[in-house]
Amino acid sequence: GDEGWTPAAEYTPAYRQLRLDVTKDVSYMRYEVLLDASHEEASTVLRPEVFYHPLRAEFDPSIADLSVVKEFAPGDCLVKFRMRQTKHLQKSLSLIGTATGHQTKRPELGTNFARVAVRRDFPQPGFFAFCNVPCDASRMMLVEDSGLVKARIGYLKPAEDPTKSWVIEIHRLQRVPSWVTALLPDTHRFKTEWVNAYKKS
């Protein structure tokens, strides 16, 4: 439910952004985005073997390169990726993160590592859950926060329109004031553009 959550941006029929403050310094952001993809299509896209496939860099302007480093089990992988300094990323970095890793004069940031896992029919039948946890490359240990890359969990659920689906994500934020979250880039547009590009690829 929405108890305790407050709107962090103006609602639309396809997008909700809410915030929950749990302590003075710790907050959670919840994003609810209506995707232009069926539940089955979206479930396939979110599998780490697909989402972090090297070919994604050919149609996703935010990614310089990416790959699966190790597959622990189907749908459970250690991945690595480098992001490009797009306008979307630059705005997010200025608001809630700092660049990590070695930065060159080229428009790419340092390499990030994360453990990504998915599970069908969780937290209830028909849903598709996922988690994405940053990994400290120097120690190869899971961490809550690595610059812009935050630990996040979420799930997919079918929409009333069978050609669409809802994705709900929850991110943990540390010492990010509420006025900052109101300025974050439009996650709905970014996800919609990415899904459309994937379907055309």
Short mmCIF file of C-alpha atoms in Angstrom, two decimals:
data_model
loop_
_atom_site.label_atom_id
_atom_site.label_comp_id
_atom_site.label_asym_id
_atom_site.label_seq_id
_atom_site.Cartn_x
_atom_site.Cartn_y
_atom_site.Cartn_z
CA GLY A 1 0.00 0.00 0.00
CA ASP A 2 0.85 3.68 -0.02
CA GLU A 3 0.79 4.25 3.74
CA GLY A 4 3.74 6.47 4.70
CA TRP A 5 4.71 7.11 1.08
CA THR A 6 4.47 10.66 -0.27
CA PRO A 7 4.41 11.76 -3.93
CA ALA A 8 7.84 12.86 -5.18
CA ALA A 9 6.62 13.90 -8.63
CA GLU A 10 3.33 14.58 -10.39
CA TYR A 11 1.38 11.39 -11.07
CA THR A 12 0.42 10.36 -14.59
CA PRO A 13 -1.62 7.32 -15.74
CA ALA A 14 1.69 5.62 -16.65
CA TYR A 15 4.04 6.81 -13.92
CA ARG A 16 4.22 7.28 -10.16
CA GLN A 17 7.24 8.31 -8.09
CA LEU A 18 6.92 8.10 -4.29
CA ARG A 19 9.25 8.60 -1.31
CA LEU A 20 9.33 7.02 2.13
CA ASP A 21 11.54 8.54 4.85
CA VAL A 22 12.52 5.94 7.45
CA THR A 23 15.20 7.87 9.38
CA LYS A 24 16.79 11.30 9.21
CA ASP A 25 19.32 10.07 6.65
CA VAL A 26 17.70 7.05 4.96
CA SER A 27 14.86 7.15 2.45
CA TYR A 28 13.35 4.85 -0.14
CA MET A 29 12.16 5.82 -3.60
CA ARG A 30 9.44 3.81 -5.34
CA TYR A 31 8.97 4.05 -9.08
CA GLU A 32 5.91 2.61 -10.83
CA VAL A 33 6.22 2.64 -14.61
CA LEU A 34 3.82 1.33 -17.26
CA LEU A 35 5.93 -0.36 -19.94
CA ASP A 36 4.97 -0.76 -23.60
CA ALA A 37 5.73 -4.47 -23.38
CA SER A 38 3.69 -7.48 -22.38
CA HIS A 39 4.45 -9.19 -19.08
CA GLU A 40 6.26 -12.01 -20.91
CA GLU A 41 8.31 -9.59 -23.04
CA ALA A 42 9.30 -7.50 -20.01
CA SER A 43 10.19 -10.61 -18.00
CA THR A 44 12.55 -11.69 -20.76
CA VAL A 45 14.18 -8.25 -20.98
CA LEU A 46 14.89 -8.13 -17.24
CA ARG A 47 16.76 -11.44 -17.15
CA PRO A 48 20.43 -10.55 -16.54
CA GLU A 49 21.53 -12.73 -19.46
CA VAL A 50 19.45 -10.44 -21.73
CA PHE A 51 19.62 -7.08 -19.96
CA TYR A 52 23.44 -7.23 -19.77
CA HIS A 53 24.08 -8.81 -23.16
CA PRO A 54 26.89 -6.98 -25.04
CA LEU A 55 24.57 -6.25 -27.99
CA ARG A 56 22.58 -3.85 -25.79
CA ALA A 57 25.34 -1.26 -26.25
CA GLU A 58 24.43 -1.11 -29.96
CA PHE A 59 20.99 0.41 -29.31
CA ASP A 60 21.19 1.84 -25.78
CA PRO A 61 22.94 5.26 -25.89
CA SER A 62 23.46 5.22 -22.11
CA ILE A 63 25.74 2.15 -22.21
CA ALA A 64 29.37 2.03 -23.39
CA ASP A 65 29.79 -1.73 -22.88
CA LEU A 66 28.50 -4.52 -20.64
CA SER A 67 28.65 -8.28 -20.15
CA VAL A 68 27.89 -11.17 -17.81
CA VAL A 69 31.02 -11.98 -15.79
CA LYS A 70 29.76 -15.13 -14.05
CA GLU A 71 26.49 -17.06 -14.13
CA PHE A 72 25.73 -18.62 -10.74
CA ALA A 73 22.45 -20.08 -11.98
CA PRO A 74 19.89 -19.19 -14.69
CA GLY A 75 18.69 -15.69 -13.84
CA ASP A 76 21.44 -15.09 -11.23
CA CYS A 77 24.61 -13.39 -12.53
CA LEU A 78 27.55 -11.18 -11.70
CA VAL A 79 27.61 -8.46 -14.37
CA LYS A 80 29.77 -5.52 -15.32
CA PHE A 81 28.98 -2.38 -17.29
CA ARG A 82 30.21 1.08 -18.19
CA MET A 83 27.79 3.95 -18.67
CA ARG A 84 28.10 6.88 -21.06
CA GLN A 85 27.78 10.43 -19.77
CA THR A 86 24.39 11.17 -21.27
CA LYS A 87 22.33 14.16 -20.13
CA HIS A 88 20.13 11.78 -18.12
CA LEU A 89 23.14 10.30 -16.33
CA GLN A 90 24.87 13.65 -15.75
CA LYS A 91 21.75 15.02 -14.07
CA SER A 92 21.39 11.93 -11.87
CA LEU A 93 25.08 12.03 -10.90
CA SER A 94 24.85 15.67 -9.91
CA LEU A 95 21.85 14.96 -7.68
CA ILE A 96 22.32 11.56 -6.00
CA GLY A 97 25.72 10.10 -6.84
CA THR A 98 29.35 10.51 -7.76
CA ALA A 99 31.30 8.92 -10.55
CA THR A 100 33.32 5.87 -9.50
CA GLY A 101 36.19 4.05 -11.11
CA HIS A 102 38.79 5.42 -13.51
CA GLN A 103 37.45 8.27 -15.62
CA THR A 104 39.10 9.19 -18.94
CA LYS A 105 38.62 12.04 -21.38
CA ARG A 106 36.20 9.86 -23.34
CA PRO A 107 32.44 10.12 -22.63
CA GLU A 108 32.37 6.92 -20.54
CA LEU A 109 32.54 6.30 -16.79
CA GLY A 110 34.42 3.62 -14.89
CA THR A 111 33.37 -0.02 -14.86
CA ASN A 112 30.62 -1.02 -12.41
CA PHE A 113 29.92 -4.52 -11.09
CA ALA A 114 26.61 -5.84 -9.72
CA ARG A 115 24.91 -9.08 -8.69
CA VAL A 116 21.57 -9.40 -10.47
CA ALA A 117 18.96 -12.09 -9.78
CA VAL A 118 15.36 -12.69 -10.87
CA ARG A 119 12.61 -15.03 -9.70
CA ARG A 120 9.27 -15.93 -11.27
CA ASP A 121 6.02 -16.04 -9.29
CA PHE A 122 7.42 -13.93 -6.46
CA PRO A 123 6.24 -12.19 -4.30
CA GLN A 124 3.02 -13.79 -5.57
CA PRO A 125 1.91 -15.96 -8.52
CA GLY A 126 2.09 -14.13 -11.84
CA PHE A 127 4.67 -11.60 -10.66
CA PHE A 128 8.36 -11.48 -11.65
CA ALA A 129 10.79 -10.21 -8.99
CA PHE A 130 14.30 -8.89 -9.47
CA CYS A 131 17.12 -7.46 -7.37
CA ASN A 132 20.24 -5.57 -8.38
CA VAL A 133 23.03 -5.05 -5.83
CA PRO A 134 26.28 -3.13 -6.56
CA CYS A 135 29.55 -4.97 -6.06
CA ASP A 136 32.76 -3.33 -4.80
CA ALA A 137 35.23 -4.32 -7.52
CA SER A 138 38.30 -3.95 -5.29
CA ARG A 139 36.95 -6.45 -2.73
CA MET A 140 34.29 -8.17 -4.87
CA MET A 141 31.80 -7.68 -2.04
CA LEU A 142 28.16 -6.63 -2.33
CA VAL A 143 27.47 -3.08 -1.12
CA GLU A 144 24.36 -0.92 -0.76
CA ASP A 145 25.70 1.99 -2.78
CA SER A 146 28.42 2.51 -5.37
CA GLY A 147 28.27 6.06 -6.71
CA LEU A 148 25.18 6.33 -8.89
CA VAL A 149 24.51 2.59 -8.75
CA LYS A 150 22.18 1.92 -5.81
CA ALA A 151 20.88 -1.37 -4.47
CA ARG A 152 17.35 -1.85 -5.75
CA ILE A 153 14.60 -4.42 -5.76
CA GLY A 154 11.39 -4.62 -7.70
CA TYR A 155 8.88 -6.70 -9.57
CA LEU A 156 6.84 -6.87 -12.75
CA LYS A 157 3.10 -7.42 -12.80
CA PRO A 158 0.64 -7.67 -15.70
CA ALA A 159 -1.34 -4.57 -16.65
CA GLU A 160 -5.03 -4.55 -17.60
CA ASP A 161 -3.89 -4.13 -21.21
CA PRO A 162 -2.18 -7.46 -22.06
CA THR A 163 0.29 -5.64 -24.35
CA LYS A 164 1.66 -3.67 -21.37
CA SER A 165 3.07 -4.38 -17.92
CA TRP A 166 3.89 -2.52 -14.72
CA VAL A 167 7.39 -2.42 -13.28
CA ILE A 168 7.74 -1.33 -9.64
CA GLU A 169 11.22 -0.52 -8.33
CA ILE A 170 12.41 0.52 -4.86
CA HIS A 171 15.76 2.25 -4.37
CA ARG A 172 17.50 3.04 -1.08
CA LEU A 173 18.84 6.60 -0.76
CA GLN A 174 21.30 7.91 1.81
CA ARG A 175 21.15 11.59 2.83
CA VAL A 176 19.20 12.75 -0.23
CA PRO A 177 16.76 15.55 0.65
CA SER A 178 13.22 15.51 -0.71
CA TRP A 179 13.75 18.57 -2.93
CA VAL A 180 16.48 16.65 -4.76
CA THR A 181 14.29 13.64 -5.58
CA ALA A 182 11.73 15.98 -7.14
CA LEU A 183 14.41 17.03 -9.66
CA LEU A 184 15.44 13.53 -10.75
CA PRO A 185 15.14 12.75 -14.49
CA ASP A 186 11.96 11.24 -15.93
CA THR A 187 12.40 7.51 -15.29
CA HIS A 188 9.23 6.68 -17.24
CA ARG A 189 10.51 8.21 -20.48
CA PHE A 190 13.93 6.58 -20.09
CA LYS A 191 12.48 3.08 -19.50
CA THR A 192 9.92 3.46 -22.29
CA GLU A 193 12.56 4.56 -24.80
CA TRP A 194 14.83 1.67 -23.78
CA VAL A 195 12.10 -0.97 -24.10
CA ASN A 196 11.05 0.37 -27.50
CA ALA A 197 14.67 0.30 -28.69
CA TYR A 198 15.06 -3.28 -27.44
CA LYS A 199 11.92 -4.44 -29.26
CA LYS A 200 13.19 -2.91 -32.53
CA SER A 201 16.65 -4.48 -32.20
#
